[in-house]
Structure formats: structure tokens, C-alpha cells
CSV table of C-alpha atoms and ligand atoms in Angstrom, one decimal:
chain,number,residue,atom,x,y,z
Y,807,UNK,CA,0.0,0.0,0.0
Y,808,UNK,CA,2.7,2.4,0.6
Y,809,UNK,CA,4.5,1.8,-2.4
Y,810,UNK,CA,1.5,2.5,-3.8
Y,811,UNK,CA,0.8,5.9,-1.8
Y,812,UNK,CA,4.3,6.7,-2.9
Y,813,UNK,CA,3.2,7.2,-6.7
Y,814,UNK,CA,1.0,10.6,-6.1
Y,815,UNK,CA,1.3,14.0,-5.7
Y,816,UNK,CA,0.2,13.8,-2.0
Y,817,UNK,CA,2.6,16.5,-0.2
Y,818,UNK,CA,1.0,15.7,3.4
Y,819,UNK,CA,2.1,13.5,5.6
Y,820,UNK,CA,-0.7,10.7,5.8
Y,821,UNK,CA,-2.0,7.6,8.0
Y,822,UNK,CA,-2.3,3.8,6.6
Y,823,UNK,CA,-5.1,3.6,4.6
Y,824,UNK,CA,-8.2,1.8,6.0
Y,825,UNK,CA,-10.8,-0.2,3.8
Y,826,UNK,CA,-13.9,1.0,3.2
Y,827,UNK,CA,-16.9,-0.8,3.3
Y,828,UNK,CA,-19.0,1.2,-0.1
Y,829,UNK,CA,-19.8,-0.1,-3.5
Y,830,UNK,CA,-19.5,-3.1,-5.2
Y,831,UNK,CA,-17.6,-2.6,-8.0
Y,832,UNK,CA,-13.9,-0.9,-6.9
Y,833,UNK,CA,-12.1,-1.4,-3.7
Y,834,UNK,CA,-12.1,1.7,-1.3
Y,835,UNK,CA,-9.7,3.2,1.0
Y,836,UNK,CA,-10.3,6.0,3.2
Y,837,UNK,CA,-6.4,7.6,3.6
Y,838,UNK,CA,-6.3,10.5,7.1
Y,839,UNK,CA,-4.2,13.3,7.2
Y,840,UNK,CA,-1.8,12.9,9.9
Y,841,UNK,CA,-2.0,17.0,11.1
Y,842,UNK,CA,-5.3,18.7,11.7
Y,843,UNK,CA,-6.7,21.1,8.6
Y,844,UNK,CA,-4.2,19.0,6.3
Y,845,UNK,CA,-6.2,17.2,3.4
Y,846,UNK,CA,-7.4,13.4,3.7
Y,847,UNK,CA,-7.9,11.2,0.6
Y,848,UNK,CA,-9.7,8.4,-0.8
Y,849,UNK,CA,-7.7,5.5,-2.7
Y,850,UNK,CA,-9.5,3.0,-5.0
Y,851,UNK,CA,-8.3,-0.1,-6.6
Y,852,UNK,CA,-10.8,0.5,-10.5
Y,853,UNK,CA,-12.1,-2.6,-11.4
Y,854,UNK,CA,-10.7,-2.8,-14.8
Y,855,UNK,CA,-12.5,-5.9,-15.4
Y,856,UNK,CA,-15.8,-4.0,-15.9
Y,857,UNK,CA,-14.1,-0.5,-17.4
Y,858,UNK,CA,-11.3,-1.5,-19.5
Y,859,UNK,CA,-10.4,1.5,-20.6
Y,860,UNK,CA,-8.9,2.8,-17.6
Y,861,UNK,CA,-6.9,5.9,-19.6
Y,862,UNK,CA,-10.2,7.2,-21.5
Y,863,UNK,CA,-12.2,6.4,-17.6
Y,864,UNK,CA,-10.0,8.7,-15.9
Y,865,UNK,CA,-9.6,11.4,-18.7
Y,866,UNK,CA,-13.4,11.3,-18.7
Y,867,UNK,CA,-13.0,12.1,-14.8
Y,868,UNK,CA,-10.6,14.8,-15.5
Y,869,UNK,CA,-12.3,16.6,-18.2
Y,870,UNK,CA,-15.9,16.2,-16.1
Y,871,UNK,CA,-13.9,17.5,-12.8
Y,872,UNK,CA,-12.3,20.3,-14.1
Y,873,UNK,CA,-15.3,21.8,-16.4
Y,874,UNK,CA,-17.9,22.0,-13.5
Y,875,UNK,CA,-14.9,23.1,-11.4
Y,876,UNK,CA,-14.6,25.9,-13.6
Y,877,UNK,CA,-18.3,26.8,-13.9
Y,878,UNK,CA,-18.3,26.8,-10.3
Y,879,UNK,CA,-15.3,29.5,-10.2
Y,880,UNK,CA,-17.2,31.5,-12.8
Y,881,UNK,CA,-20.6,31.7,-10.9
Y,882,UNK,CA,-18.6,33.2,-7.9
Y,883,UNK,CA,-19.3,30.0,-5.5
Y,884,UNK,CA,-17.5,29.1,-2.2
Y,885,UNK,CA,-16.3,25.9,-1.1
Y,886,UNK,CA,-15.9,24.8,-4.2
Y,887,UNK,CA,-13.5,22.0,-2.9
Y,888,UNK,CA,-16.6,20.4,-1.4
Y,889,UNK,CA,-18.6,20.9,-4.9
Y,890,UNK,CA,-16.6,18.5,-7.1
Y,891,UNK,CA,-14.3,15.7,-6.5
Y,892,UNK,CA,-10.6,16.7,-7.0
Y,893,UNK,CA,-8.3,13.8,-8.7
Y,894,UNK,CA,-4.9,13.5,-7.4
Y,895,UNK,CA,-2.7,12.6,-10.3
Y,896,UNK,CA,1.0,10.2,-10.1
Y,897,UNK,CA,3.7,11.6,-9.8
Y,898,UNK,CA,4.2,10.7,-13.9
Y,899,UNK,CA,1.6,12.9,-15.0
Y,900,UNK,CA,-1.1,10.1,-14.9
Y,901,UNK,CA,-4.2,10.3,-13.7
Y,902,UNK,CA,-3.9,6.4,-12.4
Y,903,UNK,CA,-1.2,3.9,-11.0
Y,904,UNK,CA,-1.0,1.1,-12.7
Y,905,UNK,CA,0.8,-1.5,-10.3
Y,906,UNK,CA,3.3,-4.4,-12.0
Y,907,UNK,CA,0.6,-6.7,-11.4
Y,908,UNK,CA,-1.5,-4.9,-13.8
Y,909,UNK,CA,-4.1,-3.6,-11.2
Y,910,UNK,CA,-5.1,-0.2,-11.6
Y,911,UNK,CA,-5.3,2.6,-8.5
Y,912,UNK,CA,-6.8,6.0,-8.3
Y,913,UNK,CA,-6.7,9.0,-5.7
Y,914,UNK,CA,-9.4,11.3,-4.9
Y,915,UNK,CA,-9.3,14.5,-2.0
Y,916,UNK,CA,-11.7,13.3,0.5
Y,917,UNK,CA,-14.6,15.7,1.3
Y,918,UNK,CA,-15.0,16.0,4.4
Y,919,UNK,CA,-17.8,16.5,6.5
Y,920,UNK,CA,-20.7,15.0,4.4
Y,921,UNK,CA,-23.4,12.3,4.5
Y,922,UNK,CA,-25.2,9.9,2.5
Y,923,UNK,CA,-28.9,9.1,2.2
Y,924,UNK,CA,-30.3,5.8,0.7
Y,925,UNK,CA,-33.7,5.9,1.1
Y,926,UNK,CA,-35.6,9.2,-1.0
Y,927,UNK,CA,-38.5,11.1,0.5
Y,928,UNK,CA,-40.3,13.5,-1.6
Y,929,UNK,CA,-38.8,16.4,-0.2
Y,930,UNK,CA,-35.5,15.1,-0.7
Y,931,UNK,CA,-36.5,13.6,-4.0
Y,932,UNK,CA,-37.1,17.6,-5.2
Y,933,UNK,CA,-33.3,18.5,-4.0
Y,934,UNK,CA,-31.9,15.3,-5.4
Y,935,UNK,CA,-33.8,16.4,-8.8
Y,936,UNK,CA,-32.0,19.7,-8.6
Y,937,UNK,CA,-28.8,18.1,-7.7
Y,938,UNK,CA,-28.4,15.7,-11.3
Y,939,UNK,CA,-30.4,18.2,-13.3
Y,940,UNK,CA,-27.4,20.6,-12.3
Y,941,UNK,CA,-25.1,18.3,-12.7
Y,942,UNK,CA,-26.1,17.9,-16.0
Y,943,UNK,CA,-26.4,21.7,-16.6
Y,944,UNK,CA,-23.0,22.3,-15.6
Y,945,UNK,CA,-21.7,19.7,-18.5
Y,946,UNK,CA,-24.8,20.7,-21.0
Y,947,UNK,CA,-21.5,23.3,-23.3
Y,948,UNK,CA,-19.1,20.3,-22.8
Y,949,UNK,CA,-19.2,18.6,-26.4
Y,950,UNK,CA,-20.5,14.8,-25.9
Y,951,UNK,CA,-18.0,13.4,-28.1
Y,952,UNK,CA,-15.2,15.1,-26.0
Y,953,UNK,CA,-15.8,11.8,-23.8
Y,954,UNK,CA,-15.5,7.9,-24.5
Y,955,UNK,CA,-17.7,5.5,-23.4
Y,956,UNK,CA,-16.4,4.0,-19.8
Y,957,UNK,CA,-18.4,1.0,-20.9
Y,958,UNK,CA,-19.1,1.3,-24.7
Y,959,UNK,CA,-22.9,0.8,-25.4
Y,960,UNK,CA,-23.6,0.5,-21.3
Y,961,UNK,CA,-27.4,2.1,-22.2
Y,962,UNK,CA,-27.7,1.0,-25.8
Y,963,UNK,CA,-31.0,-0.7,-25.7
Y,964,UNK,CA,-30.3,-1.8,-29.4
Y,965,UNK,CA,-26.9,-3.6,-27.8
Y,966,UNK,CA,-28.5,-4.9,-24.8
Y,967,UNK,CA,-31.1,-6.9,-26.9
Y,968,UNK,CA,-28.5,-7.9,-28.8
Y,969,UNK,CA,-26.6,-9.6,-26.1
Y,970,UNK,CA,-30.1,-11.1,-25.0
Y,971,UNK,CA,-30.4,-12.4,-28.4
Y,972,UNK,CA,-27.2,-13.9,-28.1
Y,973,UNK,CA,-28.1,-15.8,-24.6
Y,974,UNK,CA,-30.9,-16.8,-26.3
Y,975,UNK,CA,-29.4,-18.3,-29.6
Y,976,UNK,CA,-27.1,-19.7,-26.6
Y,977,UNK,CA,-29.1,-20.8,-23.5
Y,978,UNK,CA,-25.7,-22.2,-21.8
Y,979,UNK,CA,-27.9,-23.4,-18.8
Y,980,UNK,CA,-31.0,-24.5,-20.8
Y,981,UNK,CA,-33.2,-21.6,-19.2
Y,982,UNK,CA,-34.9,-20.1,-22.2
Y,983,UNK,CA,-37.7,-22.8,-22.1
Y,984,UNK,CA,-39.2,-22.2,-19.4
Y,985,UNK,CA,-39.1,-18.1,-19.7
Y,986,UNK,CA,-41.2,-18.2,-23.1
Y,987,UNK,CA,-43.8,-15.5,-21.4
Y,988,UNK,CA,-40.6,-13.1,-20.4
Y,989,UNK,CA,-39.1,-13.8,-24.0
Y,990,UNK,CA,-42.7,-12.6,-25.3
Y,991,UNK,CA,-43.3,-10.3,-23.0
Y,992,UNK,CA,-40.0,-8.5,-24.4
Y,993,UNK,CA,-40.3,-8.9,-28.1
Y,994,UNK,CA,-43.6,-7.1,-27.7
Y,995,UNK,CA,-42.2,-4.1,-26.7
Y,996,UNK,CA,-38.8,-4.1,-28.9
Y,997,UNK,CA,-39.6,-1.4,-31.1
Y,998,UNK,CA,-41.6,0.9,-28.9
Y,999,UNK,CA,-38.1,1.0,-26.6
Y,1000,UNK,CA,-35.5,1.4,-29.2
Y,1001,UNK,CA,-37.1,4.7,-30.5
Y,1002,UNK,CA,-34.8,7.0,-28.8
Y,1003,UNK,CA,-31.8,5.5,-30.9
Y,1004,UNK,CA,-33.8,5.9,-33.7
Y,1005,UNK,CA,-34.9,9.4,-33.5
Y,1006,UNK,CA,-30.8,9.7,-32.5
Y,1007,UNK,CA,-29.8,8.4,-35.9
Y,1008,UNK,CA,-32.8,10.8,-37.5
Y,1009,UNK,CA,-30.9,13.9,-36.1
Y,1010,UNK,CA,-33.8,14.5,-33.9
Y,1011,UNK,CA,-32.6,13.6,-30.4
Y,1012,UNK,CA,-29.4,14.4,-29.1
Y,1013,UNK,CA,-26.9,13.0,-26.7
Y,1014,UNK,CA,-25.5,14.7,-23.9
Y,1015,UNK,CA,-22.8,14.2,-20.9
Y,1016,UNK,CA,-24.9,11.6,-18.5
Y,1017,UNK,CA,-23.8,10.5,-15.1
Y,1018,UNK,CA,-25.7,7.2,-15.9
Y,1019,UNK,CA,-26.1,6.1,-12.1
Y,1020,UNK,CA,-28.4,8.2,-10.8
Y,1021,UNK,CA,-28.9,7.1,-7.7
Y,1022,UNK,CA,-29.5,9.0,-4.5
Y,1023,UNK,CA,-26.7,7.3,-2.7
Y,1024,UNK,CA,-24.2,8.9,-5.1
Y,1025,UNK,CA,-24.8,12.3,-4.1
Y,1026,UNK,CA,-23.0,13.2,-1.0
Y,1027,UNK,CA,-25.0,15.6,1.3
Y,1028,UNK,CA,-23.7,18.6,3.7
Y,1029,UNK,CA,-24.9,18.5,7.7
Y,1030,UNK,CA,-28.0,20.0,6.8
Y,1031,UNK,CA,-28.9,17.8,4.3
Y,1032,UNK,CA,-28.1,19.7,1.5
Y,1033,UNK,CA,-26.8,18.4,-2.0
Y,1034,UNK,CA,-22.9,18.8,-2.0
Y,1035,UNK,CA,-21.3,17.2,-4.6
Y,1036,UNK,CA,-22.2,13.9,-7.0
Y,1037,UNK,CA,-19.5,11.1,-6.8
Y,1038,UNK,CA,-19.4,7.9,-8.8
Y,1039,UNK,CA,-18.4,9.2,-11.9
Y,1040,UNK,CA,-17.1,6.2,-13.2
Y,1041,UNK,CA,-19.9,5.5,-15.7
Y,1042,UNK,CA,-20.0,9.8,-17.0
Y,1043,UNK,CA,-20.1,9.3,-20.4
Y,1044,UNK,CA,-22.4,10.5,-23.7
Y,1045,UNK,CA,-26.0,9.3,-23.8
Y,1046,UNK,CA,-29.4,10.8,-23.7
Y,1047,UNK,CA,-30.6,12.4,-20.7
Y,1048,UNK,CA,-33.6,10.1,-20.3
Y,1049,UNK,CA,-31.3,7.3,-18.6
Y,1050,UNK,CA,-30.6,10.1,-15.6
Y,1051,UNK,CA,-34.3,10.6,-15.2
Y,1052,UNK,CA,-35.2,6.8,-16.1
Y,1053,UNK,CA,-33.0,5.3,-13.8
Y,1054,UNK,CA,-33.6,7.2,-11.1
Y,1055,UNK,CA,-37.5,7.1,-11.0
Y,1056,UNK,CA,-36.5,3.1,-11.8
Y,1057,UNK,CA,-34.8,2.5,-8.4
Y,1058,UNK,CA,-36.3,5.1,-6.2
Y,1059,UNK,CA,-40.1,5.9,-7.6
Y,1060,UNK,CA,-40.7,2.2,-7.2
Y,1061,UNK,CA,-43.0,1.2,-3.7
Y,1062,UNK,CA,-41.6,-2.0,-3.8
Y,1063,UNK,CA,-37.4,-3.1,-3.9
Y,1064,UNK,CA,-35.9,-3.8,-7.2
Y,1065,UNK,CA,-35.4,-7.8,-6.6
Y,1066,UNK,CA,-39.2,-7.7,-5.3
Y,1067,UNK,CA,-40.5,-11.4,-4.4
Y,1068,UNK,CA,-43.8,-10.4,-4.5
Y,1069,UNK,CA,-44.4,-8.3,-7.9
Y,1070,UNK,CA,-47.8,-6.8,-6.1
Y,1071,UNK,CA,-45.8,-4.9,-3.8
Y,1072,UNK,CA,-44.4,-3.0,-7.6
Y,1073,UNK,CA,-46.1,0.4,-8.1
Y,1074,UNK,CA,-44.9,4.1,-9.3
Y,1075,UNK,CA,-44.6,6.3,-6.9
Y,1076,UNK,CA,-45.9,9.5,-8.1
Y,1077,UNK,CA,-45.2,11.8,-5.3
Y,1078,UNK,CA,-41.3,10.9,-5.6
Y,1079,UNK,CA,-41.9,11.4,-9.3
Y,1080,UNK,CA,-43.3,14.6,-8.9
Y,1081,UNK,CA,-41.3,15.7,-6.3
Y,1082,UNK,CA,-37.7,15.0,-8.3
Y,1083,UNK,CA,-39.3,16.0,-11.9
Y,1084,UNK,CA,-39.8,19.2,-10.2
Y,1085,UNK,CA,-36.2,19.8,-9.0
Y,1086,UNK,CA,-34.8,17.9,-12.0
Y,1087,UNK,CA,-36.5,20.6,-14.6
Y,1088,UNK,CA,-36.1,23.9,-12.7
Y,1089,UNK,CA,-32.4,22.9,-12.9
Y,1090,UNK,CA,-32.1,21.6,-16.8
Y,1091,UNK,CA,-33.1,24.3,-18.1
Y,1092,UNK,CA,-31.1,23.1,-21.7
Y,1093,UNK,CA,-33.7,20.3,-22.5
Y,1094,UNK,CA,-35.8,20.8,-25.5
Y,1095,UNK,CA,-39.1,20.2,-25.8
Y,1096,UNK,CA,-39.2,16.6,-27.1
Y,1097,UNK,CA,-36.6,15.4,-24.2
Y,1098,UNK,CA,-39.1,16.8,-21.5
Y,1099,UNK,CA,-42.1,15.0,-23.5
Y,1100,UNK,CA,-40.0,11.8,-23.6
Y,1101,UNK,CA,-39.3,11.7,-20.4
Y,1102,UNK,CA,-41.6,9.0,-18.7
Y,1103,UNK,CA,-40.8,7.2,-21.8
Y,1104,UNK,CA,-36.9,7.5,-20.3
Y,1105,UNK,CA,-38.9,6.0,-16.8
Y,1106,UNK,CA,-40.1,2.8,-18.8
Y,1107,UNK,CA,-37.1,2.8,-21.2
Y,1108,UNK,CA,-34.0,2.3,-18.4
Y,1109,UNK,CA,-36.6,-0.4,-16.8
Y,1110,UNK,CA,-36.9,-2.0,-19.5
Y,1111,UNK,CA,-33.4,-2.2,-20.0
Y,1112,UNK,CA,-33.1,-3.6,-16.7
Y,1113,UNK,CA,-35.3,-6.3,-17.1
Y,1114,UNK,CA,-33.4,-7.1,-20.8
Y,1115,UNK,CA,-29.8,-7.0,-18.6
Y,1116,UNK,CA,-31.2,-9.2,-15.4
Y,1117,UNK,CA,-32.5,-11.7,-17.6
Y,1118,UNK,CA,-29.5,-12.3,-19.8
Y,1119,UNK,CA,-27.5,-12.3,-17.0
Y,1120,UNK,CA,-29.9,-15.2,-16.1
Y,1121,UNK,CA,-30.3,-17.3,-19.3
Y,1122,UNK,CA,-26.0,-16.7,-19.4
Y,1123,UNK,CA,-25.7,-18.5,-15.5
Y,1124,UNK,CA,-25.5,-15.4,-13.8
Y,1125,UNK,CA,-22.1,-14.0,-14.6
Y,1126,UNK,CA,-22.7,-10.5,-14.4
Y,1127,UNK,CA,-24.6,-9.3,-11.3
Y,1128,UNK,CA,-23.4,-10.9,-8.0
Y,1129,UNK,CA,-26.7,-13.1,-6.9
Y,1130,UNK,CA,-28.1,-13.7,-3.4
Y,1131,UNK,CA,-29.4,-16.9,-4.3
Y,1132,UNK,CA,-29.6,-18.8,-7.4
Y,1133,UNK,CA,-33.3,-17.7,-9.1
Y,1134,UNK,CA,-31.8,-13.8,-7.9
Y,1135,UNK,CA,-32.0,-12.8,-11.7
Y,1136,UNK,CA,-35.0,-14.2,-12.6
Y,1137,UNK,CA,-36.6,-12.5,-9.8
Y,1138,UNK,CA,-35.1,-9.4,-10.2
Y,1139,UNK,CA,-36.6,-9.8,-14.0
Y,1140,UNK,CA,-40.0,-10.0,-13.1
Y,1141,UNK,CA,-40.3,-7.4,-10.2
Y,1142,UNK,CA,-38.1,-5.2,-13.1
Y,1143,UNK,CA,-41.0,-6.1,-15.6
Y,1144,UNK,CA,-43.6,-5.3,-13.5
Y,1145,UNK,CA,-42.5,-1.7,-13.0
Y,1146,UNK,CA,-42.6,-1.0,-16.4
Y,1147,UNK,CA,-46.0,-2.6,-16.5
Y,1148,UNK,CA,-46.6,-0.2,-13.8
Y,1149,UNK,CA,-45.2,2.5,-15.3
Y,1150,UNK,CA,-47.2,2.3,-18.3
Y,1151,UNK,CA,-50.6,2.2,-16.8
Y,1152,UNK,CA,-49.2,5.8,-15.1
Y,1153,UNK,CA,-47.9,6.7,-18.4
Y,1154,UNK,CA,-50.6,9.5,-19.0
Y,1155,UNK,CA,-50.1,10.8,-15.2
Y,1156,UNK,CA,-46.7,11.4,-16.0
Y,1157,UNK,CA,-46.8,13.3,-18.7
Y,1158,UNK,CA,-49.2,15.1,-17.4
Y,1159,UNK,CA,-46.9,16.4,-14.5
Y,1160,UNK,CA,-44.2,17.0,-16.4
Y,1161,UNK,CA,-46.0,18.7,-18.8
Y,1162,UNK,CA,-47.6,20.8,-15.9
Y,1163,UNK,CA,-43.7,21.4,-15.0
Y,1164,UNK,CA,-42.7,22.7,-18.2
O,1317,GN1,C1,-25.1,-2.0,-11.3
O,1317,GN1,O1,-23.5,-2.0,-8.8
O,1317,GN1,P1,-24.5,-0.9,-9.0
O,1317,GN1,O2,-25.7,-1.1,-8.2
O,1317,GN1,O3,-23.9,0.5,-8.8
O,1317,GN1,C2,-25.0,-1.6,-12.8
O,1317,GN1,C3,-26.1,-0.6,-13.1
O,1317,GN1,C4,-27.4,-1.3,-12.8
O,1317,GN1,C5,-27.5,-1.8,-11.4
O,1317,GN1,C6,-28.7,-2.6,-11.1
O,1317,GN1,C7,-21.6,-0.7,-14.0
O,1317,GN1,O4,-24.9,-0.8,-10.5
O,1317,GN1,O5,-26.1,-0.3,-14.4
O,1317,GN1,O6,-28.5,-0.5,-13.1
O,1317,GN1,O7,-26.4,-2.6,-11.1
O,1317,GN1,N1,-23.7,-0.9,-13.0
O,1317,GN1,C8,-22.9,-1.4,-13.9
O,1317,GN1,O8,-28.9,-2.8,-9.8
O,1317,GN1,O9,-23.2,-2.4,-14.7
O,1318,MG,MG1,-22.6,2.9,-7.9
């Protein structure tokens, strides 16, 4: 660990660093400033397994950091330090270390003082709104293409069903037969959900910078419950701003969990809707009028696309998402189904709202 330590710009002296118990993807370290009012940091090991293009990853982080750093500067703001996350490049230049075993660590300044929130209440559903419709405000003049993809085609719904139609042609674990109504259930809706990339290739929609894990957990929050800064920003990239909306509403405008046993329990929450629609349009003020009208399409869309990746993962033996117990991703495909079920029958209500927002 120290020799690892050793390879960044970190002119303080610092403790051991101490594992942290967040996330399931990379390996985090929490690293204290020996002297009061010095800075801490936060180490991670990037799991290059799943973004395996570390270089373009962190130059997206760079580019993301240091644009909303510098909108931040322009609009006069204090504490900026607590705004954005701050990378802490190698001594080489690099934004990452890359050990002789090939693994692949990263440096962040800790900011201090804040909280986290995993459960979303309307009122903090409005300010969590504001928080990722600013975010993606601050990023609207930052050219798309200016950024890879940290996981190329991650919300592609033309790509996902292509990997499903891969399991399929496939079934490794002979699963396919007895999932004929989910199969169905899916082909029905195949065009309907590809029509954003469609009207992308028409010219008509476009992409924009995307933090593309919207969830409220990934927004650290000030003593007083105040947005501070989003973190996470491993899967920034281009896309269209429906999967920020969409996968949001997906996990927290859901009365029942995302892996729900019992599918009844599955219904919109409109009041969490409303609630972060509200913040999340006061703040994007850069959307035109077809993104606001597609937006509970985004709601159904990223479900959708949910219930497409959970089931592959399924039909493929569960390689992708870690599983509590072996049916986990066939579960997690129906209670994901049923919420775009749900969220069609409240299709009209939500347009209504937003449109009543607009
Ligand atoms: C994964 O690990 P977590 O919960 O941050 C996945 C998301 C899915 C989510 C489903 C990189 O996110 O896209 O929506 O599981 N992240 C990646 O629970 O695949
Ligand atoms: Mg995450």
C-alpha cells in the first residue's frame, strides 16, 4: 500500500489507509491526514475488469472534474473544494497507477464533513432532482464526443437486446424454455423502446454528458442535508438524458425493492416522481421540448433495460450481477418487468406532470 501511496502527488504527511466498506464494483480506501486542517484522501483499486479502458475512464473524470470546477469559479461560488471531486494525479503525469501486477489505483481528496442518504422522500426527491439536473447543466456546453464510453454501449437498448439475443441463440444453462412468457413479454415491446436511438440516428434527439447512475446514494450531502457534490463518476459518459431521469424514478419511484418477491408490492410512486421531476426541470433548463415530453418514456425505457440485462445475466448463469441466491435474476426480471408494467398504466399521469412542470 505504501509503495503504492508513494506514486501521487500527496505532499502531506498521511495515516495507513483503511478499507472501506461502499460499492460493489472498486475497492475503497479512506487515507487521514496525519496533522489537523491537512487534506485526507480516498484511494481505490478501479475494477478494470468492468471498465477496460482505464486511460479514456479517468480522462473522462478529468475533463468532467475540471469543467464544473470551472463553472463553479465562474458563478462566484465558495467551497468549491466540497462541490466536485478533486483527482490526485501520479507523480508521472497520470491520472492512475498502474501496479506491476496490472491492477489499476486512483486518488481522490476526500470531502470532508458529508453524509449519504439511501432511502428518497419526496422532499428530498425535489433536491436530489436539482442536484443531477445541475449536474447535468454544468456539463450541457461540454461537447459529448469530448468523452469515451467507460463502458461502450452501457445504455444501448439496441446492444442490450442484442446480447439477449445472443443468450438466447445460446441458453448455456437450458433456461430459455421455461421463460417463453418473459421472451414474449419483451419482443412485444422491442420497437416501442428502441425509439430513442432511432430518433438519435434521425438527427432529432441528441446525446448529452450523462452521469448514468443516478442514484440518490451517489450524491453526498452537507450537515444540513443539502446536495454537496455527485461522486461515482465512473460511468459519466455521452447518452441521452432520459437514462438520468429513467434510472432514477427506476430504483427510487418504485414502492416495492428492485429484486421484489412479490411483484404486487411493484407500483410508481408518483409523489417521488413529482417531487424529483420538479427539482430535476427547474435545474435543466437546456432540455428541448421533445426530451421533456420523452421523459416518462426514459422511466419505462431504463426499466426495461433492466429487465433485458437481469434476464441475460440469467439465461448466461448469472455471470454479471453478483446473486443472493440462485433464481436472484429471474426475480429481479420480473419485479423489473412489472415496473414498467406499472409505469405504463401511469404513463398518461406522468406526462401530465411534467408537462404541468414545463
Ligand atoms: C449495477 O452496482 P451498482 O448497483 O452501482 C449496474 C447498473 C445497474 C445496477 C442494477 C456498471 O450498478 O447499471 O442499473 O447494477 N452498474 C454497472 O442494480 O453495470
Ligand atoms: Mg454505484
Amino acid at each position: 500500500m505504501k509503495e503504492i501511496l508513494n506514486q501521487f502527488v500527496i505532499p502531506n504527511e498521511v495515516a495507513e489507509p483503511q478499507p472501506l466498506k461502499i460499492g460493489f464494483i472498486n475497492d475503497s480506501f479512506i487515507i487521514r491526514a496525519k496533522n489537523k486542517g491537512e487534506k485526507s484522501y480516498f484511494l481505490q483499486r478501479i475494477n478494470h475488469h468492468i471498465f477496460q479502458n482505464v486511460e479514456g475512464l479517468q480522462q473522462n473524470i478529468w475533463k468532467v472534474t475540471n469543467h464544473i470546477r470551472r463553472k463553479l469559479e465562474a458563478a462566484g461560488e465558495t467551497d468549491i473544494d466540497r462541490k466536485v471531486l478533486q483527482l490526485v494525479p501520479a507523480k508521472d503525469g497520470k491520472l492512475y497507477y498502474q501496479t506491476p501486477e496490472g491492477d489499476y489505483w486512483r486518488v481522490y481528496v476526500l470531502i470532508e464533513n458529508t453524509t449519504s442518504q439511501e432511502k428518497v422522500t419526496p422532499a428530498s426527491a425535489e433536491l436530489t432532482g436539482q442536484a443531477f439536473g445541475r449536474f447535468q447543466r454544468q456539463l450541457s456546453d461540454l461537447p459529448f464526443d469530448e468523452l469515451c464510453e467507460s463502458i461502450p454501449n452501457f445504455h444501448n437498448i439496441e446492444f442490450r437486446l442484442h446480447q439477449l439475443d445472443d443468450a438466447l441463440a445460446d441458453d448455456p444453462k437450458h433456461r430459455k424454455d421455461d421463460c417463453k412468457d418473459v421472451i414474449d413479454w419483451i419482443d412485444r415491446r422491442r420497437d416501442e423502446m428502441c425509439l430513442a436511438e432511432r430518433l438519435f440516428r434521425e438527427g432529432k434527439l441528441t446525446k448529452r454528458i450523462n452521469h448514468c447512475d443516478t442514484k440518490v446514494n451517489n450524491i453526498l450531502f452537507d450537515q444540513d442535508s443539502k446536495p454537496m457534490c455527485i461522486v461515482d463518476l465512473d460511468t459519466v459518459m455521452p447518452g441521452f438524458v432520459l437514462s438520468d431521469f429513467g434510472d432514477f424514478m427506476r430504483t427510487a419511484a418504485n414502492t416495492g425493492l428492485e429484486d421484489d418477491p412479490n411483484p404486487d408490492n411493484i407500483h410508481v410512486d408518483l409523489d417521488i416522481f413529482r417531487a424529483y421531476a420538479r427539482g430535476y426541470i427547474k435545474e435543466a433548463t437546456f432540455l428541448t421540448p421533445l426530451e421533456k415530453q420523452l421523459l416518462p418514456y426514459g422511466c419505462r425505457l431504463l426499466s426495461y433495460m433492466q429487465t433485458v440485462r437481469f434476464f441475460t445475466d440469467w439465461l448466461n448463469g448469472d455471470t454479471y450481477y453478483k446473486i443472493l441466491y440462485p433464481e436472484h435474476n429471474l426475480v429481479r426480471t420480473r419485479a423489473q418487468l412489472r415496473l414498467v408494467e406499472e409505469q405504463e398504466r401511469v404513463a398518461d399521469k406522468m406526462a401530465e406532470i411534467i408537462a404541468s412542470l414545463s
